[in-house]
Coordinates of C-alpha atoms and ligand atoms in Angstrom, one line a residue:
M80 CA -0.1 0.0 0.0
K81 CA 1.3 3.5 -1.0
T82 CA 1.4 6.3 1.4
I83 CA 1.2 9.9 0.3
H84 CA 2.4 12.9 2.5
S85 CA 0.8 16.2 2.4
I86 CA 3.5 19.0 2.5
N87 CA 2.8 22.6 3.7
P88 CA 4.1 24.6 0.7
A89 CA 5.0 27.5 3.0
T90 CA 7.4 25.6 5.2
E91 CA 8.0 22.3 3.3
E92 CA 7.2 20.5 6.4
K93 CA 5.1 17.3 6.3
I94 CA 1.5 17.9 7.6
D95 CA 0.0 14.4 7.4
S96 CA 0.3 11.0 5.6
Y97 CA -2.7 9.2 4.0
D98 CA -2.6 5.6 2.7
R99 CA -3.8 5.2 -0.9
I100 CA -6.8 2.9 -1.0
S101 CA -6.4 -0.4 -3.0
E102 CA -8.4 -1.2 -6.2
E103 CA -10.5 -3.5 -4.2
I104 CA -11.5 -0.9 -1.7
A105 CA -12.2 1.6 -4.6
K106 CA -14.6 -1.0 -6.1
E107 CA -16.3 -1.6 -2.8
K108 CA -16.8 2.2 -2.2
I109 CA -18.3 2.6 -5.8
E110 CA -20.6 -0.4 -5.0
V111 CA -21.7 1.5 -1.8
A112 CA -22.2 4.7 -3.8
Q113 CA -24.4 2.6 -6.4
K114 CA -26.5 1.3 -3.6
A115 CA -26.9 4.6 -2.1
Y116 CA -28.0 6.0 -5.5
L117 CA -30.7 3.5 -5.7
K118 CA -32.4 4.9 -2.7
W119 CA -31.1 8.6 -2.9
K120 CA -32.7 9.0 -6.3
S121 CA -36.1 8.5 -4.9
T122 CA -35.8 11.0 -2.0
S123 CA -37.7 14.3 -2.3
F124 CA -36.2 17.6 -3.0
E125 CA -37.3 18.7 0.5
V126 CA -35.2 15.8 2.1
R127 CA -32.2 16.7 0.0
S128 CA -32.5 20.4 0.7
K129 CA -32.8 19.9 4.4
L130 CA -29.4 17.9 4.3
M131 CA -27.7 20.5 2.1
R132 CA -28.8 23.2 4.6
K133 CA -27.2 21.1 7.4
L134 CA -24.1 20.8 5.3
A135 CA -24.1 24.6 4.9
D136 CA -24.3 25.1 8.7
I137 CA -21.2 22.7 9.0
F138 CA -19.2 24.9 6.6
D139 CA -20.2 28.0 8.8
D140 CA -19.3 26.2 12.1
K141 CA -16.1 24.8 10.8
K142 CA -15.0 27.8 8.8
E143 CA -11.9 28.5 10.6
E144 CA -10.9 24.8 10.8
Y145 CA -11.3 24.1 7.1
A146 CA -9.7 27.4 6.2
Q147 CA -6.6 26.6 8.2
L148 CA -6.5 23.2 6.6
A149 CA -6.7 24.5 3.1
T150 CA -4.0 27.2 3.8
K151 CA -1.8 24.6 5.4
E152 CA -2.2 22.1 2.5
M153 CA -2.0 24.4 -0.5
G154 CA -0.8 27.8 0.6
K155 CA -3.9 30.0 0.0
I156 CA -3.7 33.2 2.2
I157 CA -6.0 32.6 5.2
K158 CA -8.5 35.4 4.3
Q159 CA -9.0 33.8 0.9
S160 CA -9.5 30.4 2.5
R161 CA -12.2 31.7 4.9
S162 CA -14.0 33.2 1.7
E163 CA -13.8 29.9 -0.1
I164 CA -15.4 28.1 2.8
E165 CA -18.3 30.7 3.1
K166 CA -18.7 30.3 -0.7
C167 CA -19.2 26.6 -0.2
G168 CA -22.1 27.4 2.3
K169 CA -23.7 29.7 -0.1
I170 CA -23.7 27.1 -2.8
C171 CA -25.4 24.5 -0.6
R172 CA -28.1 27.0 0.3
Y173 CA -28.5 28.2 -3.2
Y174 CA -29.3 24.7 -4.5
A175 CA -31.5 23.9 -1.3
D176 CA -33.6 27.0 -2.2
N177 CA -33.8 26.7 -5.9
I178 CA -33.7 23.1 -6.9
Q179 CA -37.5 22.9 -7.5
D180 CA -37.3 25.7 -10.0
L181 CA -34.0 24.5 -11.6
L182 CA -35.3 21.1 -12.2
A183 CA -38.9 21.7 -12.8
D184 CA -40.6 19.7 -15.6
E185 CA -41.0 21.6 -18.7
T186 CA -44.3 21.4 -20.7
I187 CA -44.0 21.3 -24.4
Q188 CA -47.2 21.8 -26.5
T189 CA -47.6 19.0 -29.0
E190 CA -50.5 16.9 -30.5
A191 CA -50.3 14.7 -27.4
K192 CA -52.7 14.9 -24.5
K193 CA -49.7 15.8 -22.4
S194 CA -46.1 16.1 -23.3
Y195 CA -43.3 17.3 -21.2
V196 CA -39.6 17.1 -20.5
T197 CA -38.5 15.8 -17.1
F198 CA -35.0 15.7 -15.5
Q199 CA -34.0 12.4 -13.7
P200 CA -30.7 11.4 -12.1
L201 CA -28.3 9.1 -13.7
G202 CA -26.2 7.3 -11.1
V203 CA -22.7 7.5 -9.6
T204 CA -20.6 10.3 -11.0
L205 CA -16.9 10.6 -10.6
A206 CA -15.5 14.1 -9.8
V207 CA -11.7 14.5 -10.5
M208 CA -10.8 17.7 -8.8
P209 CA -7.8 20.2 -8.5
W210 CA -6.0 21.6 -5.5
N211 CA -6.4 25.2 -6.1
F212 CA -9.8 25.7 -4.5
P213 CA -9.7 22.5 -2.5
F214 CA -13.1 22.8 -0.9
Y215 CA -15.1 24.9 -3.4
Q216 CA -14.3 23.1 -6.7
V217 CA -15.6 19.8 -5.2
I218 CA -18.7 21.5 -3.8
R219 CA -19.3 23.3 -7.1
F220 CA -19.8 20.0 -8.7
A221 CA -21.1 17.8 -6.0
I222 CA -23.9 19.8 -4.7
P223 CA -25.8 20.1 -8.0
A224 CA -25.1 16.5 -8.8
I225 CA -26.4 15.3 -5.5
M226 CA -29.3 17.7 -5.4
T227 CA -30.5 16.1 -8.8
G228 CA -30.3 12.6 -7.1
N229 CA -27.0 11.4 -8.2
T230 CA -24.2 10.2 -6.0
V231 CA -20.5 11.3 -6.1
V232 CA -17.2 9.7 -5.8
L233 CA -14.3 12.0 -5.5
K234 CA -10.7 11.7 -6.8
H235 CA -9.1 14.7 -5.3
A236 CA -5.7 16.1 -6.0
S237 CA -2.9 14.3 -4.1
N238 CA -1.7 17.3 -2.3
V239 CA -5.1 18.1 -0.6
Q240 CA -6.1 14.8 0.9
G241 CA -6.8 16.5 4.2
C242 CA -9.4 18.6 2.5
A243 CA -10.9 15.6 0.7
F244 CA -11.3 13.6 3.9
A245 CA -12.8 16.7 5.7
L246 CA -15.3 16.9 2.9
E247 CA -16.3 13.4 3.1
N248 CA -16.6 13.8 6.9
A249 CA -18.8 16.9 6.4
F250 CA -21.4 15.1 4.2
E251 CA -21.5 12.3 6.7
K252 CA -22.1 14.7 9.6
A253 CA -24.7 16.6 7.7
G254 CA -26.6 13.2 7.6
C255 CA -26.1 12.2 4.1
P256 CA -26.6 8.3 3.7
K257 CA -23.2 6.6 3.3
G258 CA -22.2 6.5 -0.2
V259 CA -23.9 9.6 -1.3
F260 CA -20.5 11.4 -1.2
S261 CA -17.3 9.5 -0.8
N262 CA -13.6 10.1 -1.3
L263 CA -11.4 7.6 -3.3
N264 CA -7.8 8.3 -2.2
L265 CA -6.3 7.0 -5.5
E266 CA -3.5 7.8 -7.8
S267 CA -4.3 9.4 -11.2
K268 CA -3.1 6.3 -13.0
D269 CA -5.9 4.3 -11.1
I270 CA -8.7 6.6 -12.7
K271 CA -8.8 4.5 -15.7
N272 CA -10.3 1.5 -13.7
V273 CA -12.8 3.8 -12.0
I274 CA -14.1 5.1 -15.2
E275 CA -14.4 1.7 -16.7
N276 CA -16.4 0.5 -13.5
K277 CA -19.8 -0.2 -14.9
N278 CA -21.4 1.8 -12.0
I279 CA -19.8 5.0 -12.9
I280 CA -22.0 6.8 -15.4
A281 CA -20.2 10.0 -16.0
V282 CA -17.0 12.1 -15.1
S283 CA -16.4 15.7 -14.4
L284 CA -12.9 16.9 -14.2
T285 CA -11.7 20.3 -13.2
G286 CA -8.0 20.5 -13.9
S287 CA -5.3 20.9 -16.4
E288 CA -5.5 20.4 -20.3
P289 CA -3.3 17.2 -20.2
A290 CA -5.5 15.6 -17.5
G291 CA -8.6 16.6 -19.5
R292 CA -7.3 14.9 -22.6
S293 CA -6.4 11.7 -20.7
I294 CA -9.7 11.4 -18.9
A295 CA -11.8 12.4 -22.0
K296 CA -10.1 9.6 -23.9
I297 CA -10.8 7.0 -21.3
A298 CA -14.3 8.2 -20.9
G299 CA -14.9 8.4 -24.6
E300 CA -13.7 4.7 -25.1
N301 CA -16.3 3.7 -22.5
L302 CA -19.1 6.0 -23.8
K303 CA -19.2 8.0 -20.7
K304 CA -20.1 11.6 -20.6
T305 CA -17.6 14.1 -19.5
V306 CA -17.6 17.8 -18.4
L307 CA -14.2 19.3 -18.6
E308 CA -13.2 22.4 -16.6
L309 CA -9.7 23.1 -17.8
G310 CA -7.1 25.9 -17.8
G311 CA -7.2 29.3 -19.2
S312 CA -5.0 32.1 -20.3
D313 CA -7.6 34.8 -19.7
A314 CA -7.1 38.0 -21.5
Y315 CA -8.2 41.4 -20.3
L316 CA -8.3 44.4 -22.6
F317 CA -7.6 47.9 -21.3
L318 CA -8.8 50.5 -23.5
E319 CA -7.5 54.1 -23.7
D320 CA -10.3 55.7 -21.7
I321 CA -9.8 53.8 -18.5
D322 CA -9.0 55.1 -15.0
I323 CA -5.6 53.6 -15.0
E324 CA -5.3 53.8 -11.3
N325 CA -8.4 51.8 -10.6
A326 CA -7.7 49.4 -13.5
T327 CA -4.2 48.5 -12.2
D328 CA -5.6 47.8 -8.8
I329 CA -8.0 45.3 -10.3
A330 CA -5.3 43.9 -12.4
T331 CA -2.9 43.5 -9.5
F332 CA -5.7 41.7 -7.4
G333 CA -6.6 39.6 -10.6
R334 CA -3.1 38.3 -11.1
L335 CA -2.2 37.7 -7.4
Q336 CA -5.3 36.4 -5.9
N337 CA -5.0 32.7 -4.7
N338 CA -1.3 33.2 -5.1
G339 CA -1.8 33.5 -8.8
Q340 CA -3.4 30.0 -9.1
T341 CA -6.9 30.5 -10.4
C342 CA -8.3 29.2 -13.7
I343 CA -10.0 32.4 -14.3
A344 CA -7.2 34.6 -13.1
A345 CA -6.2 37.6 -15.4
K346 CA -3.1 36.2 -17.1
R347 CA -2.7 38.2 -20.4
F348 CA -3.0 42.0 -20.0
I349 CA -3.5 43.4 -23.4
V350 CA -3.1 47.2 -23.2
L351 CA -3.8 49.8 -25.9
A352 CA -0.6 51.6 -27.2
E353 CA -1.7 55.0 -26.0
I354 CA -1.8 54.0 -22.3
Y355 CA 0.7 51.0 -22.5
D356 CA 3.6 52.9 -20.7
D357 CA 1.5 54.5 -18.0
F358 CA -0.4 51.1 -17.4
L359 CA 2.9 49.2 -17.1
T360 CA 4.6 51.8 -14.8
L361 CA 1.6 51.7 -12.3
F362 CA 1.0 47.9 -12.6
T363 CA 4.7 47.3 -12.0
K364 CA 4.7 49.6 -9.0
K365 CA 1.5 47.9 -7.5
M366 CA 2.6 44.4 -8.2
G367 CA 5.9 45.1 -6.5
E368 CA 4.5 46.7 -3.4
K369 CA 2.2 43.7 -2.5
K370 CA 3.5 41.7 0.4
M371 CA 4.3 38.0 -0.2
G372 CA 4.7 35.9 3.0
D373 CA 3.4 33.3 5.3
P374 CA -0.3 32.7 4.3
T375 CA -1.4 32.3 7.9
N376 CA -0.5 35.9 8.4
E377 CA -3.5 38.2 8.0
D378 CA -1.7 41.0 6.3
V379 CA 0.1 39.3 3.4
F380 CA -1.3 39.8 -0.1
Y381 CA -0.1 36.5 -1.4
G382 CA 1.6 33.3 -0.2
P383 CA 3.6 30.6 -1.8
M384 CA 2.6 28.4 -4.8
A385 CA 1.1 25.1 -3.9
R386 CA 4.1 22.8 -4.6
L387 CA 7.8 23.3 -5.3
D388 CA 7.5 21.6 -8.7
L389 CA 4.7 24.1 -9.8
R390 CA 6.9 26.9 -8.7
D391 CA 9.9 25.5 -10.8
E392 CA 7.6 25.0 -13.7
I393 CA 6.4 28.7 -13.8
H394 CA 10.0 29.8 -13.3
Q395 CA 10.9 27.9 -16.5
Q396 CA 8.0 29.6 -18.4
V397 CA 9.4 33.1 -17.2
K398 CA 13.0 32.2 -18.3
K399 CA 11.8 30.8 -21.7
T400 CA 9.7 34.0 -22.3
F401 CA 12.6 36.2 -21.4
E402 CA 14.9 34.3 -23.7
Q403 CA 12.3 34.6 -26.5
G404 CA 12.6 38.5 -26.3
A405 CA 10.1 39.7 -23.6
K406 CA 11.3 42.3 -21.1
L407 CA 11.3 41.1 -17.5
V408 CA 10.2 44.3 -15.5
L409 CA 9.5 42.7 -12.2
G410 CA 10.3 39.5 -10.2
G411 CA 11.5 36.5 -12.1
K412 CA 13.8 35.2 -9.4
I413 CA 13.3 32.4 -7.0
P414 CA 13.8 33.8 -3.5
E415 CA 16.2 32.3 -1.1
R416 CA 13.9 31.0 1.5
K417 CA 12.0 27.8 2.4
G418 CA 8.7 27.3 0.7
A419 CA 7.3 27.3 -2.8
Y420 CA 7.5 31.1 -3.0
Y421 CA 7.5 32.8 -6.3
P422 CA 7.5 36.7 -6.4
A423 CA 5.0 38.8 -8.3
T424 CA 6.4 38.9 -11.7
I425 CA 5.7 41.0 -15.0
L426 CA 6.9 40.1 -18.4
A427 CA 6.4 43.0 -20.9
N428 CA 6.3 43.3 -24.7
V429 CA 5.1 39.7 -24.8
K430 CA 3.9 38.6 -28.1
P431 CA 2.2 35.6 -29.8
G432 CA 4.5 32.6 -30.1
M433 CA 6.2 33.4 -26.8
T434 CA 5.7 30.9 -23.9
A435 CA 3.9 33.4 -21.7
F436 CA 1.4 34.2 -24.5
D437 CA 0.7 30.7 -25.6
E438 CA 0.7 28.7 -22.3
E439 CA -1.3 29.1 -19.1
L440 CA 0.6 31.0 -16.4
F441 CA -0.6 29.3 -13.3
G442 CA 1.3 31.4 -10.8
P443 CA 1.9 35.2 -9.9
V444 CA 3.2 36.0 -13.4
A445 CA 1.6 38.6 -15.6
A446 CA 2.2 38.9 -19.4
V447 CA 1.7 42.4 -20.7
I448 CA 1.0 42.8 -24.4
K449 CA 0.7 46.1 -26.4
A450 CA -2.1 46.3 -28.9
K451 CA -2.2 48.9 -31.8
D452 CA -5.8 49.5 -31.6
E453 CA -9.1 47.8 -30.5
K454 CA -9.3 45.4 -33.4
H455 CA -5.7 44.3 -32.7
A456 CA -6.5 43.9 -29.0
I457 CA -9.4 41.6 -29.9
E458 CA -7.3 39.6 -32.3
L459 CA -4.6 39.2 -29.7
A460 CA -7.1 38.1 -27.0
N461 CA -8.6 35.6 -29.3
N462 CA -5.2 34.3 -30.6
S463 CA -5.2 31.5 -27.9
N464 CA -5.8 27.9 -27.6
F465 CA -7.8 28.6 -24.4
G466 CA -11.2 30.2 -24.0
L467 CA -12.4 30.3 -20.3
G468 CA -12.7 33.9 -19.3
T469 CA -12.0 37.3 -20.7
G470 CA -12.7 40.8 -20.0
V471 CA -12.6 44.4 -21.2
F472 CA -12.1 47.6 -19.1
T473 CA -13.5 50.8 -20.7
K474 CA -15.8 53.7 -19.5
D475 CA -17.9 53.1 -22.8
L476 CA -20.2 50.4 -21.6
K477 CA -21.7 50.0 -25.2
K478 CA -18.4 49.5 -26.8
G479 CA -17.4 47.2 -23.9
E480 CA -20.3 45.0 -24.5
K481 CA -19.6 44.9 -28.3
I482 CA -16.1 43.8 -27.5
A483 CA -17.1 41.3 -24.9
L484 CA -19.4 39.7 -27.6
Q485 CA -16.5 39.2 -29.9
L486 CA -14.1 37.6 -27.3
E487 CA -13.8 33.9 -27.7
A488 CA -14.4 32.5 -24.1
G489 CA -17.1 31.0 -22.1
N490 CA -17.3 34.1 -20.0
S491 CA -16.7 37.8 -20.9
F492 CA -17.0 40.5 -18.3
V493 CA -16.9 44.2 -18.8
N494 CA -15.2 46.3 -16.0
K495 CA -14.9 43.3 -13.8
L496 CA -12.9 40.2 -13.2
V497 CA -14.7 37.0 -14.1
V498 CA -16.2 35.2 -11.2
S499 CA -18.4 32.1 -10.9
D500 CA -21.8 32.7 -9.6
P501 CA -24.3 29.8 -9.1
R502 CA -27.1 31.7 -11.0
L503 CA -24.9 31.8 -14.2
P504 CA -23.4 29.1 -16.3
F505 CA -19.5 28.7 -15.9
G506 CA -17.2 26.9 -18.3
G507 CA -15.0 27.3 -21.3
I508 CA -14.5 26.8 -25.0
K509 CA -11.5 25.5 -27.1
N510 CA -9.0 23.9 -24.9
S511 CA -10.5 25.3 -21.8
G512 CA -12.9 22.4 -21.9
Y513 CA -16.6 21.8 -22.6
G514 CA -19.9 21.6 -20.8
R515 CA -21.1 23.9 -18.0
E516 CA -21.3 24.1 -14.3
L517 CA -23.7 26.0 -12.1
S518 CA -27.2 27.5 -12.9
Y519 CA -30.0 26.1 -15.1
Y520 CA -27.4 24.9 -17.8
G521 CA -24.9 23.3 -15.3
I522 CA -27.5 21.2 -13.5
R523 CA -28.6 19.6 -16.8
E524 CA -25.2 18.1 -17.5
F525 CA -25.8 15.0 -15.5
V526 CA -29.4 14.2 -15.8
N527 CA -31.5 12.1 -18.1
T528 CA -33.4 14.8 -20.0
K529 CA -36.4 12.5 -20.6
T530 CA -39.3 13.0 -22.9
I531 CA -42.8 11.9 -21.6
W532 CA -45.6 11.7 -24.1
I533 CA -49.2 10.7 -23.1
E534 CA -51.6 10.0 -26.0
Ligands
NAP159 P1 -4.2 18.6 -12.6 O1 -2.7 18.4 -12.4 O2 -4.6 18.3 -14.0 O3 -5.0 17.8 -11.5 C1 -6.3 17.8 -11.4 C2 -6.8 16.5 -10.9 O4 -6.6 15.6 -12.0 C3 -6.0 15.9 -9.8 O5 -7.0 15.2 -9.0 C4 -5.0 15.2 -10.4 O6 -4.6 14.1 -9.5 C5 -5.8 14.5 -11.5 N1 -4.9 14.1 -12.7 C6 -3.9 14.8 -13.1 N2 -3.3 14.3 -14.2 C7 -4.2 13.2 -14.5 C8 -4.3 12.2 -15.5 N3 -3.4 12.2 -16.6 N4 -5.3 11.3 -15.4 C9 -6.2 11.4 -14.5 N5 -6.2 12.3 -13.6 C10 -5.2 13.2 -13.5 O7 -4.5 20.1 -12.2 P2 -4.2 21.0 -11.0 O8 -2.7 21.3 -10.9 O9 -4.6 20.2 -9.8 O10 -5.0 22.3 -11.2 C11 -4.6 23.4 -11.9 C12 -5.3 23.3 -13.3 O11 -6.7 23.3 -13.1 C13 -5.1 24.5 -14.0 O12 -4.9 24.3 -15.3 C14 -6.3 25.4 -13.8 O13 -6.5 26.4 -14.7 C15 -7.4 24.3 -13.8 N6 -8.6 24.6 -13.2 C16 -9.6 24.9 -14.0 C17 -10.8 25.3 -13.4 C18 -12.1 25.5 -14.3 O14 -13.2 25.7 -13.7 N7 -12.1 25.6 -15.5 C19 -10.9 25.6 -12.1 C20 -9.8 25.4 -11.3 C21 -8.6 24.9 -11.9 P3 -3.2 14.2 -8.8 O15 -3.0 15.3 -8.0 O16 -3.1 12.9 -8.0 O17 -2.2 14.2 -10.0

């Protein structure tokens, strides 16, 4: 039996050890999830909502404990860990309050006496999840899936097993029957067997593009549906009429929140030529002023990256982009201290074909790109294999909306950083994945959309 250790990225110290489960145990857990499904699918929305409200109360009661755990395991600054736990409670309550409307039957007028569409659960769903929002990403998938009557087995990222078990525990404490939500502490290579298991009906993965390709391939061979929430290289356009002071504040937060490790973080900053120099000067000043440090300190702006290998990876991307001709105006050096720290870094004059333009920068590194005019800015934004989020900053709201409509991404915001909201669909296009989470659209991903006709 293999044991994995969770390591605090701020100190490089071991936090805890977890034994991987065997293939046999994984099979048994899936069997339990299937048995649970056969009962759970017939429970009423009222019963499910009651349990989700209890779960929300657990997130409130254990906010500090869970937040400290997330911070310890993946380095998120403590304030942001607390917000993450609050958001989990909100999701539980949102679905508890709205499930009746979200899944209401839809009557369709035909020649039948009665014809309508109804939405029924499918079975045991597999969630493969990332470490960057170790509680929220799981909850964002699991709550709607469970509220529709499915059950969930989780394969969480290896470095956040403490969070994975805390979640399993929380569902149990809320009173969910055994098997409604369970954690499979497996390696990624063991996912193939899980997907092939006859009781698994679908897979939702939130993670990187390579993981998406691998899982989609296995699921495709087994004719199992997938939703893929993958990486992004979100472009934000800054037009010449903006308030540069305010825009650079937002840009700084957008790049450094969650220590730079958010799928929808601003990564490519496309700035019109007229304001490029002023924007870059102010952005560099603000990014450079933000305090990096121990994520348990209340006053730091950003902490370490989640793992040393991820820190080394982003450093290589910075080095490559510099060698390709970009200008390094801030950061770019691994600090001499313990922990997976990487400083706020800005690469300027970044162009298509350079690593920082073409690849996802999953850390506190900004690529600043000069655009000749608005048309060029849109072309640059769309010149990407990714399509998760984008945004445009301008005082001209009509123009902003027109541009937002031309940007190739699942989410385009005007004068605001992209956020996920349970009322609105969330997801990407191109290599950022397919399918949607949240809202009316997300809840229909893992249901049988069933036609009923009565003659
Ligand atoms: P990751 O390395 O792809 O891991 C995600 C999950 O997939 C983990 O549970 C991981 O397990 C597993 N995994 C990795 N490679 C796999 C493979 N070949 N086959 C099966 N499973 C595999 O991603 P991450 O580093 O945790 O998260 C960062 C990525 O997620 C970024 O690209 C980010 O943009 C993306 N993300 C997207 C969204 C969105 O909503 N679109 C949200 C958050 C994050 P192990 O840990 O055991 O390897």
